[in-house]
Coordinates of C-alpha atoms in Angstrom, one line a residue:
M20 CA -13.8 -38.0 -0.6
A21 CA -12.4 -39.3 2.7
S22 CA -9.9 -37.2 4.7
I23 CA -6.4 -37.9 3.4
K24 CA -3.5 -37.9 5.9
F25 CA -0.2 -37.2 4.2
P26 CA 3.1 -38.5 5.8
R27 CA 5.3 -36.0 7.6
A28 CA 8.5 -37.9 6.9
G29 CA 9.7 -41.0 5.1
K30 CA 11.8 -42.1 2.1
N31 CA 11.4 -41.3 -1.5
E32 CA 11.6 -43.7 -4.4
S33 CA 15.4 -43.3 -4.4
G34 CA 15.6 -44.3 -0.8
A35 CA 16.5 -40.9 0.5
S36 CA 15.0 -39.7 3.8
W37 CA 12.8 -36.7 3.7
R38 CA 10.6 -34.5 5.9
F39 CA 8.6 -31.4 5.1
A40 CA 11.0 -28.4 4.9
P41 CA 10.6 -25.3 7.0
S42 CA 8.1 -22.9 5.5
R43 CA 10.6 -19.9 5.6
D44 CA 14.2 -19.1 6.1
K45 CA 15.2 -18.4 9.7
A46 CA 15.1 -14.7 10.7
Q47 CA 18.4 -12.8 10.4
G48 CA 19.9 -10.5 13.0
E49 CA 19.3 -9.9 16.6
Q50 CA 15.6 -10.3 17.6
W51 CA 13.8 -10.7 20.9
P52 CA 11.9 -14.0 21.4
P53 CA 8.1 -13.8 21.7
R54 CA 6.6 -12.5 24.9
R55 CA 4.9 -15.9 25.3
L56 CA 4.8 -19.4 23.8
L57 CA 2.4 -22.2 24.2
H58 CA 3.7 -25.5 25.6
V59 CA 1.6 -27.9 23.6
P60 CA 2.0 -31.1 25.7
T61 CA 0.5 -29.3 28.7
M62 CA -1.5 -26.7 26.8
T63 CA 0.1 -24.0 29.0
S64 CA 1.1 -20.5 28.0
Y65 CA 4.4 -19.5 29.5
E66 CA 5.7 -15.9 29.6
R67 CA 9.4 -15.3 28.7
D68 CA 11.6 -14.4 31.7
S69 CA 14.6 -12.1 31.7
N70 CA 16.9 -14.9 30.6
N71 CA 14.7 -15.7 27.6
R72 CA 13.4 -18.9 29.2
Y73 CA 9.9 -20.4 29.1
N74 CA 9.3 -22.6 32.1
G75 CA 13.0 -23.1 32.4
V76 CA 13.6 -23.8 28.6
R77 CA 15.9 -21.2 27.0
N78 CA 15.1 -20.0 23.5
P79 CA 13.1 -23.1 22.4
Q80 CA 12.4 -23.7 18.7
Y81 CA 8.8 -23.2 17.9
N82 CA 6.3 -23.3 15.0
A83 CA 3.5 -20.8 14.4
I84 CA -0.1 -21.1 13.1
S85 CA -1.9 -18.5 11.0
Y86 CA -5.7 -18.7 11.1
T87 CA -8.8 -16.7 11.6
W88 CA -11.2 -16.4 14.5
G89 CA -12.2 -12.8 15.3
R90 CA -15.3 -12.7 13.0
F91 CA -16.4 -16.1 14.3
E92 CA -16.1 -15.4 18.0
N93 CA -19.2 -16.5 19.9
N94 CA -19.0 -17.1 23.6
K95 CA -22.1 -19.2 23.6
Y96 CA -19.8 -22.0 22.7
P97 CA -17.0 -23.5 24.7
A98 CA -13.4 -22.3 24.3
V99 CA -10.2 -24.3 24.0
K100 CA -8.6 -24.7 27.4
I101 CA -5.3 -22.9 27.7
L102 CA -3.6 -22.8 31.1
G103 CA -1.4 -20.0 32.4
V104 CA -3.3 -17.1 30.9
T105 CA -5.0 -14.2 32.7
W106 CA -7.5 -13.3 29.9
K107 CA -10.6 -15.0 28.7
I108 CA -10.1 -17.3 25.7
P109 CA -12.9 -16.7 23.3
G110 CA -15.4 -19.3 22.1
I111 CA -15.7 -19.9 18.4
D112 CA -18.7 -20.7 16.3
P113 CA -18.2 -24.5 15.6
T114 CA -19.2 -24.0 11.9
H115 CA -15.8 -22.3 11.6
F116 CA -14.0 -24.9 13.7
S117 CA -14.7 -26.9 16.9
V118 CA -12.7 -27.1 20.0
A119 CA -11.6 -30.6 19.1
E120 CA -10.5 -29.4 15.6
F121 CA -8.6 -26.5 17.2
E122 CA -6.7 -28.8 19.5
A123 CA -5.9 -31.1 16.6
A124 CA -4.5 -28.1 14.6
I125 CA -2.4 -27.0 17.6
R126 CA -0.9 -30.5 17.9
H127 CA -0.3 -30.8 14.2
T128 CA 1.4 -27.4 14.0
A129 CA 3.8 -28.3 16.8
E130 CA 5.0 -31.4 14.9
D131 CA 7.9 -32.8 16.9
K132 CA 8.4 -29.5 18.8
A133 CA 6.9 -28.8 22.2
W134 CA 6.2 -25.1 21.6
I135 CA 4.1 -23.0 19.2
W136 CA 3.1 -19.4 18.9
L137 CA -0.7 -19.0 18.9
D138 CA -2.2 -15.6 19.1
I139 CA -5.0 -16.3 21.6
A140 CA -2.6 -18.1 23.9
C141 CA 0.3 -15.7 23.5
I142 CA -1.2 -12.2 23.3
D143 CA -3.1 -10.8 26.2
Q144 CA -6.5 -10.2 24.6
E145 CA -7.6 -7.7 27.3
N146 CA -4.5 -5.5 27.7
A147 CA -4.5 -2.9 24.9
A148 CA -0.9 -1.8 25.5
I149 CA 0.5 -5.4 25.4
K150 CA -1.7 -6.2 22.4
L151 CA -0.4 -3.2 20.4
D152 CA 3.2 -4.1 21.4
E153 CA 2.8 -7.7 20.1
I154 CA 1.1 -6.4 16.9
N155 CA 4.3 -4.3 16.4
R156 CA 6.4 -7.4 16.8
Q157 CA 4.7 -9.8 14.3
A158 CA 7.7 -9.7 11.9
E159 CA 10.0 -10.9 14.7
I160 CA 7.5 -13.5 16.0
F161 CA 6.9 -15.1 12.6
G162 CA 10.5 -14.5 11.5
K163 CA 11.8 -16.7 14.3
A164 CA 9.3 -19.5 13.8
E165 CA 10.7 -22.7 12.3
T166 CA 7.6 -23.5 10.2
V167 CA 4.4 -21.6 9.8
Y168 CA 1.1 -23.3 8.9
A169 CA -2.0 -21.5 7.5
W170 CA -5.0 -23.4 8.9
V171 CA -7.6 -22.5 6.3
T172 CA -11.0 -23.3 7.9
P173 CA -13.6 -24.4 7.0
W174 CA -11.8 -25.6 3.8
T175 CA -12.2 -29.4 3.6
T176 CA -9.4 -31.6 2.3
S177 CA -11.4 -32.6 -0.8
R178 CA -12.3 -29.0 -1.7
M179 CA -8.7 -27.8 -1.1
L180 CA -7.3 -30.6 -3.3
T181 CA -9.8 -30.0 -6.0
A182 CA -9.0 -26.3 -6.0
F183 CA -5.3 -26.9 -6.3
Q184 CA -5.7 -29.4 -9.1
T185 CA -8.1 -27.1 -11.0
I186 CA -5.6 -24.2 -10.7
E187 CA -2.7 -26.3 -12.0
L188 CA -4.7 -27.9 -14.9
F189 CA -6.3 -24.6 -15.9
S190 CA -2.8 -22.9 -16.0
Q191 CA -1.6 -25.7 -18.2
S192 CA -4.6 -25.4 -20.5
L193 CA -3.5 -21.7 -21.0
G194 CA 0.0 -22.9 -22.1
R195 CA 1.7 -22.3 -18.7
S196 CA 3.9 -24.7 -16.9
L197 CA 4.1 -23.6 -13.3
D198 CA 7.8 -24.4 -12.8
G199 CA 8.8 -22.6 -16.0
N200 CA 9.5 -25.8 -18.0
A201 CA 8.0 -26.7 -21.3
K202 CA 4.4 -27.5 -21.3
V203 CA 3.5 -31.2 -21.6
P204 CA -0.1 -32.6 -22.1
P205 CA -2.1 -32.4 -18.9
P206 CA -2.7 -35.7 -17.2
I207 CA -6.0 -37.5 -17.5
S208 CA -8.4 -35.9 -15.0
N209 CA -12.1 -36.0 -14.4
L210 CA -12.0 -32.4 -13.4
R211 CA -13.7 -29.9 -15.8
I212 CA -11.1 -27.3 -16.7
D213 CA -12.4 -24.1 -18.2
L214 CA -13.0 -20.5 -17.3
N215 CA -16.2 -21.4 -15.4
S216 CA -14.5 -24.0 -13.2
A217 CA -11.5 -21.6 -12.6
Y218 CA -13.9 -18.8 -11.7
H219 CA -15.7 -20.9 -9.1
V220 CA -12.4 -22.1 -7.5
F221 CA -11.1 -18.5 -7.2
T222 CA -14.5 -17.4 -5.9
E223 CA -14.4 -20.1 -3.3
I224 CA -10.9 -19.1 -2.2
A225 CA -11.8 -15.4 -2.0
Q226 CA -14.6 -16.2 0.4
L227 CA -12.6 -18.3 2.8
G228 CA -11.9 -16.5 6.1
W229 CA -8.1 -16.8 5.8
F230 CA -8.1 -15.1 2.4
T231 CA -10.4 -12.3 3.6
S232 CA -8.7 -11.6 7.0
L233 CA -6.5 -8.5 7.2
W234 CA -4.2 -10.0 9.8
T235 CA -3.5 -13.1 7.8
L236 CA -2.5 -10.9 4.9
Q237 CA 0.4 -9.6 6.9
E238 CA 1.3 -13.0 8.3
A239 CA 1.3 -14.4 4.7
F240 CA 3.7 -11.7 3.6
L241 CA 6.0 -12.2 6.5
C242 CA 6.4 -15.9 6.0
H243 CA 5.6 -18.7 3.5
P244 CA 3.0 -20.7 5.3
F245 CA 2.0 -24.2 4.3
F246 CA -1.7 -24.9 3.9
L247 CA -3.7 -27.1 6.2
S248 CA -7.3 -28.1 5.6
R249 CA -9.9 -28.0 8.3
S250 CA -8.9 -31.6 9.2
C251 CA -5.2 -30.7 9.3
D252 CA -4.3 -32.3 6.0
A253 CA -1.5 -31.0 3.9
V254 CA -1.1 -31.7 0.2
P255 CA 2.5 -32.6 -1.0
L256 CA 3.8 -30.7 -4.0
T257 CA 4.7 -34.0 -5.6
S258 CA 1.1 -34.2 -6.5
F259 CA 1.6 -31.3 -8.9
F260 CA 4.0 -30.1 -11.6
Q261 CA 2.6 -33.1 -13.6
G262 CA 4.4 -35.5 -11.3
K263 CA 7.8 -34.6 -12.6
Y264 CA 9.2 -34.1 -9.1
R265 CA 7.9 -37.1 -7.3
N266 CA 11.4 -38.3 -6.5
Q267 CA 12.3 -35.1 -4.8
L268 CA 11.4 -33.8 -1.4
P269 CA 7.6 -33.7 -1.0
Y270 CA 7.1 -30.3 0.4
P271 CA 3.5 -29.3 1.2
V272 CA 1.6 -26.9 -1.1
G273 CA 1.9 -23.5 0.4
L274 CA 1.2 -19.9 -0.2
M275 CA 4.1 -19.4 -2.7
W276 CA 2.8 -22.1 -5.0
L277 CA -0.7 -20.7 -4.9
A278 CA 0.4 -17.1 -5.3
G279 CA 2.8 -18.0 -8.1
S280 CA 0.2 -20.1 -9.9
S281 CA -2.4 -17.4 -9.6
R282 CA 0.1 -14.8 -11.0
N283 CA 0.6 -17.0 -14.1
I284 CA -3.1 -17.3 -14.6
W285 CA -3.5 -13.5 -14.1
D286 CA -0.8 -12.9 -16.7
D287 CA -2.7 -14.9 -19.3
L288 CA -6.2 -13.7 -18.6
R289 CA -5.6 -10.0 -18.1
W290 CA -6.3 -9.3 -21.8
N291 CA -9.1 -11.8 -22.1
A292 CA -12.3 -9.8 -22.7
S293 CA -14.6 -12.5 -21.2
P294 CA -16.4 -11.2 -18.1
Q295 CA -15.4 -14.4 -16.3
A296 CA -11.8 -13.9 -17.2
Q297 CA -11.9 -10.4 -15.9
A298 CA -13.7 -11.5 -12.7
I299 CA -10.9 -14.1 -12.1
C300 CA -8.2 -11.4 -12.5
E301 CA -10.1 -9.2 -10.1
L302 CA -10.4 -12.0 -7.5
I303 CA -6.7 -12.7 -7.8
H304 CA -5.8 -9.0 -7.4
D305 CA -8.2 -8.1 -4.6
S306 CA -7.4 -11.2 -2.6
G307 CA -3.8 -10.1 -2.4
L308 CA -2.5 -13.1 -4.2
L309 CA -0.9 -10.9 -6.8
A310 CA 1.0 -8.9 -4.2
L311 CA 2.0 -12.1 -2.5
S312 CA 3.4 -13.8 -5.6
F313 CA 7.1 -14.3 -5.9
L314 CA 7.8 -10.6 -6.4
K315 CA 6.1 -9.8 -3.0
N316 CA 5.7 -6.1 -3.8
A317 CA 5.0 -4.4 -0.5
Y318 CA 3.6 -1.4 -2.2
M319 CA 0.7 -3.4 -3.7
L320 CA -0.3 -4.5 -0.2
Y321 CA -2.3 -1.6 1.2
P322 CA -4.9 -1.6 -1.5
A323 CA -5.3 -5.3 -0.9
A324 CA -5.5 -4.7 2.9
A325 CA -8.2 -2.1 2.4
K326 CA -10.4 -4.6 0.7
R327 CA -10.1 -7.2 3.5
K328 CA -12.3 -7.4 6.5
Y329 CA -11.5 -5.6 9.7
R330 CA -13.2 -4.0 12.7
E331 CA -11.8 -0.5 12.5
P332 CA -10.6 1.5 9.5
Q333 CA -7.2 2.0 11.1
D334 CA -6.7 -1.7 11.2
A335 CA -5.9 -1.6 7.5
V336 CA -2.7 0.2 8.5
Y337 CA -1.9 -1.7 11.8
G338 CA -2.5 -5.0 10.0
I339 CA 0.3 -4.5 7.5
M340 CA 2.8 -2.1 9.1
Q341 CA 5.2 -4.9 10.1
V342 CA 5.7 -5.7 6.4
Y343 CA 7.4 -2.3 6.2
N344 CA 9.3 -2.8 9.5
L345 CA 7.3 0.1 11.0
R346 CA 5.8 0.6 14.5
M347 CA 2.8 2.9 14.7
P348 CA 1.3 4.5 17.8
A349 CA -2.2 4.0 18.9
M350 CA -4.4 6.4 16.9
N351 CA -8.2 6.6 16.5
D352 CA -8.1 8.8 13.3
A353 CA -7.6 6.4 10.3
N354 CA -6.8 9.2 7.9
K355 CA -4.0 10.6 10.1
L356 CA -2.7 7.1 10.6
L357 CA -2.6 6.5 6.8
T358 CA -0.8 9.8 6.4
K359 CA 1.8 8.7 8.9
L360 CA 2.2 5.3 7.2
A361 CA 2.5 7.0 3.8
L362 CA 5.1 9.5 5.1
S363 CA 7.1 6.8 6.7
L364 CA 7.2 4.8 3.4
N365 CA 8.3 7.8 1.4
V366 CA 11.0 8.7 3.9
N367 CA 12.3 5.1 3.8
N368 CA 12.0 4.6 0.0
A369 CA 10.5 7.5 -1.9
L370 CA 11.3 5.7 -5.2
G371 CA 9.2 2.7 -4.4
A372 CA 6.5 4.6 -2.6
Q373 CA 5.6 6.7 -5.7
I374 CA 5.3 4.0 -8.3
F375 CA 1.5 3.9 -8.5
V376 CA -1.5 5.6 -10.0
H377 CA -4.7 6.7 -8.4
Q378 CA -7.5 4.9 -10.2
T379 CA -10.1 7.2 -8.4
P380 CA -9.4 10.8 -7.7
P381 CA -7.7 11.5 -4.3
N382 CA -9.7 13.6 -1.8
T383 CA -7.7 16.7 -2.7
L384 CA -4.7 17.2 -5.1
L385 CA -2.5 17.8 -2.1
D386 CA -3.3 14.3 -0.9
A387 CA -2.2 12.7 -4.1
W388 CA 1.3 11.8 -2.8
K389 CA -0.2 9.3 -0.5
L390 CA -1.1 5.7 -1.5
A391 CA -4.9 5.0 -1.2
R392 CA -7.4 2.2 -1.4
S393 CA -7.6 2.5 -5.2
S394 CA -3.8 2.9 -5.7
H395 CA -2.7 0.7 -8.6
V396 CA 0.9 -0.4 -9.4
P397 CA 1.2 -0.6 -13.2
F398 CA 1.8 -4.1 -14.6
Q399 CA 5.3 -3.1 -15.9
F400 CA 6.4 -2.9 -12.3
Y401 CA 4.9 -6.2 -11.2
N402 CA 8.4 -7.5 -10.7
E403 CA 11.0 -7.9 -7.9
L404 CA 12.5 -4.4 -8.1
Q405 CA 15.9 -3.3 -7.1
Y406 CA 15.8 0.3 -6.0
V407 CA 18.7 2.8 -6.6
P408 CA 17.3 6.0 -5.1
D409 CA 18.6 9.5 -6.0
G410 CA 16.3 12.1 -4.5
S411 CA 15.0 11.9 -0.9
I412 CA 11.8 12.8 0.9
A413 CA 11.7 14.0 4.5
G414 CA 8.9 14.8 6.9
T415 CA 8.2 18.3 8.1
P416 CA 6.6 19.7 11.3
S417 CA 3.4 20.2 9.3
G418 CA 3.3 16.5 8.4
R419 CA 3.8 17.2 4.7
P420 CA 6.7 15.6 2.8
S421 CA 9.6 17.7 1.6
F422 CA 11.6 16.6 -1.5
R423 CA 15.3 17.3 -1.9
G424 CA 17.1 16.2 -5.1
R425 CA 17.2 16.9 -8.8
M426 CA 14.3 18.6 -10.7
T427 CA 13.7 19.6 -14.2
G428 CA 10.7 20.9 -16.3
L429 CA 8.7 18.3 -18.2
E430 CA 9.1 20.4 -21.3
Q431 CA 12.9 20.1 -21.0
L432 CA 12.8 16.4 -20.2
A433 CA 10.4 15.7 -23.2
S434 CA 12.8 17.6 -25.4
R435 CA 15.6 15.3 -24.3
W436 CA 13.5 12.2 -24.8
D437 CA 12.9 13.4 -28.4
E438 CA 16.6 13.8 -29.0
V439 CA 17.1 10.2 -27.8
I440 CA 14.5 8.9 -30.2
Q441 CA 16.2 10.8 -33.1
E442 CA 19.6 9.5 -32.1
R443 CA 18.3 5.9 -32.1
R444 CA 16.8 6.0 -35.5
G445 CA 17.9 3.3 -38.0
P446 CA 17.9 -0.5 -37.7
A447 CA 19.7 -2.1 -34.8
Q448 CA 22.5 -4.6 -35.4
P449 CA 21.0 -8.1 -35.5
Q450 CA 23.5 -9.4 -33.0
H451 CA 22.6 -6.6 -30.6
P452 CA 18.8 -6.2 -30.6
R453 CA 17.3 -3.3 -28.6
L454 CA 14.0 -2.3 -27.2
P455 CA 12.2 0.7 -28.7
F456 CA 12.6 3.8 -26.5
R457 CA 9.1 4.7 -25.2
P458 CA 9.1 7.0 -22.2
A459 CA 5.8 7.0 -20.3
I460 CA 3.8 9.3 -18.2
Y461 CA 1.3 7.9 -15.8
L462 CA -1.5 10.4 -14.8
D463 CA -3.6 10.0 -11.7
A464 CA -7.4 10.1 -12.0
T465 CA -9.0 13.4 -11.5
A466 CA -12.6 14.6 -11.1
S467 CA -12.7 15.3 -14.8
A468 CA -10.6 12.4 -16.3
P469 CA -9.7 8.8 -15.5
C470 CA -6.2 7.6 -14.9
V471 CA -4.1 7.1 -18.1
A472 CA -0.7 5.9 -19.1
L473 CA 0.7 7.8 -22.0
E474 CA 3.3 5.7 -23.9
L475 CA 5.3 8.2 -26.1
E476 CA 6.9 6.9 -29.2
A477 CA 8.7 7.9 -32.4
T478 CA 7.0 8.9 -35.7
P479 CA 6.7 6.4 -37.4
A480 CA 6.4 4.1 -34.4
A481 CA 9.1 1.5 -33.9
P482 CA 7.9 -2.1 -33.8
D483 CA 7.6 -3.9 -30.5
A484 CA 10.4 -6.3 -29.5
P485 CA 9.2 -9.8 -30.3
D486 CA 10.6 -11.5 -27.2
I487 CA 9.4 -9.3 -24.3
G488 CA 5.9 -9.4 -23.0
P489 CA 3.4 -6.4 -23.2
S490 CA 3.7 -4.0 -20.4
Y491 CA 0.7 -1.8 -21.2
E492 CA -2.4 -1.4 -19.1
K493 CA -6.1 -1.2 -20.1
Y494 CA -5.7 2.6 -19.5
T495 CA -2.5 2.8 -21.7
Q496 CA -2.6 5.1 -24.8
R497 CA 0.2 5.3 -27.3
W498 CA 0.9 8.7 -28.9
P499 CA 3.7 10.3 -30.8
L500 CA 6.0 12.1 -28.3
R501 CA 5.7 15.3 -30.1
Q502 CA 1.9 15.3 -29.5
L503 CA 2.4 15.1 -25.7
S504 CA 1.1 18.6 -25.0
R505 CA -2.3 17.7 -26.6
H506 CA -2.9 15.0 -24.0
L507 CA -2.2 16.8 -20.8
P508 CA -4.7 19.1 -19.1
H509 CA -2.2 21.9 -18.7
A510 CA 0.7 23.3 -20.7
L511 CA 4.0 21.4 -20.6
D512 CA 5.7 24.3 -18.8
K513 CA 3.3 23.9 -15.9
Y514 CA 4.8 20.5 -14.9
N515 CA 8.1 19.7 -13.2
V516 CA 9.7 16.3 -12.7
L517 CA 11.4 15.3 -9.4
Y518 CA 14.0 12.7 -10.1
L519 CA 13.6 9.8 -7.7
G520 CA 16.2 7.3 -9.0
T521 CA 16.3 4.1 -11.0
I522 CA 14.8 0.7 -10.6
R523 CA 16.3 -2.6 -12.0
F524 CA 14.4 -5.8 -12.7
S525 CA 14.3 -8.8 -15.0
A526 CA 11.4 -9.0 -17.3
P527 CA 10.1 -12.6 -17.2
P528 CA 10.3 -14.8 -20.3
T529 CA 7.3 -15.0 -22.5
K530 CA 5.5 -18.1 -23.9
H531 CA 6.7 -17.0 -27.4
A532 CA 10.4 -16.7 -26.3
P533 CA 10.8 -18.9 -23.2
D534 CA 14.6 -18.9 -23.6
V535 CA 15.0 -15.1 -23.5
Q536 CA 15.1 -12.7 -20.6
W537 CA 15.7 -9.0 -20.5
R538 CA 17.4 -7.1 -17.7
L539 CA 16.0 -3.6 -17.5
E540 CA 16.7 -0.4 -15.8
Y541 CA 14.2 2.5 -15.7
S542 CA 14.5 6.0 -14.3
I543 CA 11.5 7.2 -12.3
G544 CA 10.4 10.8 -11.9
L545 CA 7.6 12.2 -9.8
L546 CA 5.3 14.5 -12.0
V547 CA 4.2 17.6 -10.1
R548 CA 2.6 21.0 -10.6
Q549 CA 1.7 24.0 -8.5
E550 CA -1.9 25.0 -8.0
V551 CA -0.7 28.3 -6.7
S552 CA 2.5 29.3 -8.3
G553 CA 5.4 30.9 -6.5
K554 CA 8.6 30.2 -4.6
G555 CA 8.0 28.2 -1.5
K556 CA 4.5 27.0 -2.6
S557 CA 3.7 23.3 -2.5
W558 CA 4.0 21.1 -5.6
A559 CA 1.2 18.6 -5.9
R560 CA 1.7 15.1 -7.4
V561 CA -0.2 14.5 -10.6
G562 CA 1.5 11.2 -11.5
F563 CA 4.9 9.8 -12.4
S564 CA 7.1 9.2 -15.4
S565 CA 9.4 6.4 -16.4
W566 CA 11.9 5.9 -19.2
C567 CA 14.2 3.0 -19.9
T568 CA 17.9 3.8 -19.4
E569 CA 19.4 0.3 -19.9
A570 CA 18.3 -3.0 -21.5
Q571 CA 20.3 -6.2 -21.8
R572 CA 19.1 -9.3 -23.6
I573 CA 20.0 -12.7 -22.2
T574 CA 19.5 -15.9 -24.1
G575 CA 19.9 -19.5 -23.2
I576 CA 18.4 -19.2 -19.8
R577 CA 16.7 -22.6 -19.9
Q578 CA 19.8 -24.4 -20.9
G579 CA 21.6 -23.1 -17.9
V580 CA 24.3 -21.4 -20.0
S581 CA 23.2 -17.9 -20.5
T582 CA 24.6 -15.5 -23.1
L583 CA 24.6 -11.8 -22.3
G584 CA 23.9 -9.4 -25.1
K585 CA 25.5 -6.0 -25.3
P586 CA 23.9 -3.5 -22.9
D587 CA 21.8 -0.8 -24.6
R588 CA 22.2 2.4 -22.5
V589 CA 20.4 5.7 -22.6
R590 CA 21.6 8.6 -20.5
I591 CA 19.9 12.0 -19.8
P592 CA 22.7 14.6 -19.5
T593 CA 23.2 16.0 -16.0
E594 CA 22.7 19.6 -17.3
V595 CA 19.0 18.8 -17.8
W596 CA 18.6 18.5 -14.0
G597 CA 19.0 21.2 -11.3
V598 CA 19.1 20.6 -7.6
S599 CA 16.1 21.7 -5.7
E600 CA 14.1 21.4 -2.5
C601 CA 10.4 21.8 -2.3
L602 CA 7.3 20.8 -0.4
I603 CA 4.9 18.2 -1.8
G604 CA 1.2 18.3 -0.9

């Protein structure tokens, strides 16, 4: 297939003018411009002066390019010529990209602007202090860029186009329409669409440098880059969605389309027992595409970062810290750096930072409060969450977290859960359907047992709601609530629950009920126990618990005239909770 050049601007079939839209919204708030920018017409790197001018130009608009080169550095080959720098520009193995291709990508990224931000031209590669400072400012740099392109080398235009077409057609074959509209028969295509073809496409994507680089993972999270092939071709979105939007603005295919499409496929295949289906789900998860889908869950990012390629273990922290708006000092100890990151996340948002399970045992029980390489966010929380914190976590001189807030015993909380189940017995009113009340306990893996999610239900069990998707994991077990003590390694009175607050989110419509959505609110508690009992002794995390406190059914969402059902609320009396302060870990 010959290289395809797509127009940058023009008129659609209705005669309206168009051009590719910015890849992200402009950054909000007061921000410093980049230390340097590359002036593309002269290929000169200019440093910002005290008046925010670059070679006399004050605060110019600029684009940015996200790409990979570190693993492909080879100074046997010539480097692109950049004027105005004091450091050596690295040569790159031409199998990854040539100097001529690099120059073409720079010009393409600039579009009609004179300036771009390009790491090797704008970050002093030989000054460690400046380099760390610029790493600490990636959110600002990409946030101020007008448009960001992901130059995915060595992906050819034909391979990129085939991959995108395969992903769309495969998703349609599963019954998905990527824009949420009703499925229509897929267009005639000579592409083979089956599990095998989808597996090969996601394998190809997962092996590309841009999708394995740690630094591009952060860049992808900070912006919504549009994809460019090795020859700088973009694919307009009008080629997709079965051509239904050809009369609208032809934006390029970018990360958000790919991540959203991958999420849809993952949703459909996660329960498929086929080894290839499971391999596809693993590729989507490990590549970070799941974390980068529309929900953009930052707490799923570190496990994805830990699976990417980097030079030093601590890079897995430095490479994503800007997502959390954090700045970290230079440290050689990766474990201490991860502890510092984990503590910062818990101080900023203890509620969000504890919604995970350890799929492999932490090094010690006292380390369980920290996210890790094998941390897993349960599927139920793969949504855009609104956090309403209650308790708080603070740092201590010892580096361990300290909790302050409401606490209760698991035995007392389980008793209240049982009261709620008894109160809710009997059929719901047809005009006000409600979800079954199933509190859950998520237990981290230990040396003697794998992780498990215990969904606790009434006896006899209430039927599932027909218009909400399954939220259980492969490690989910359903048991009667009154049998809870049989499924815990210690007696109920050995566990306490630290109340962290509530999360709110909308459960996406299902294929079986595409016109129905549920707004949900869940309370979250950190499950802890003491290895050495006594006042002032630390409590170690063993998992977390969740229970639904409000559910509201919404119908008519696809017609644009939504009807809100009556909210179904559950409240745990305040007398169940006492105020407490304790060390964790």
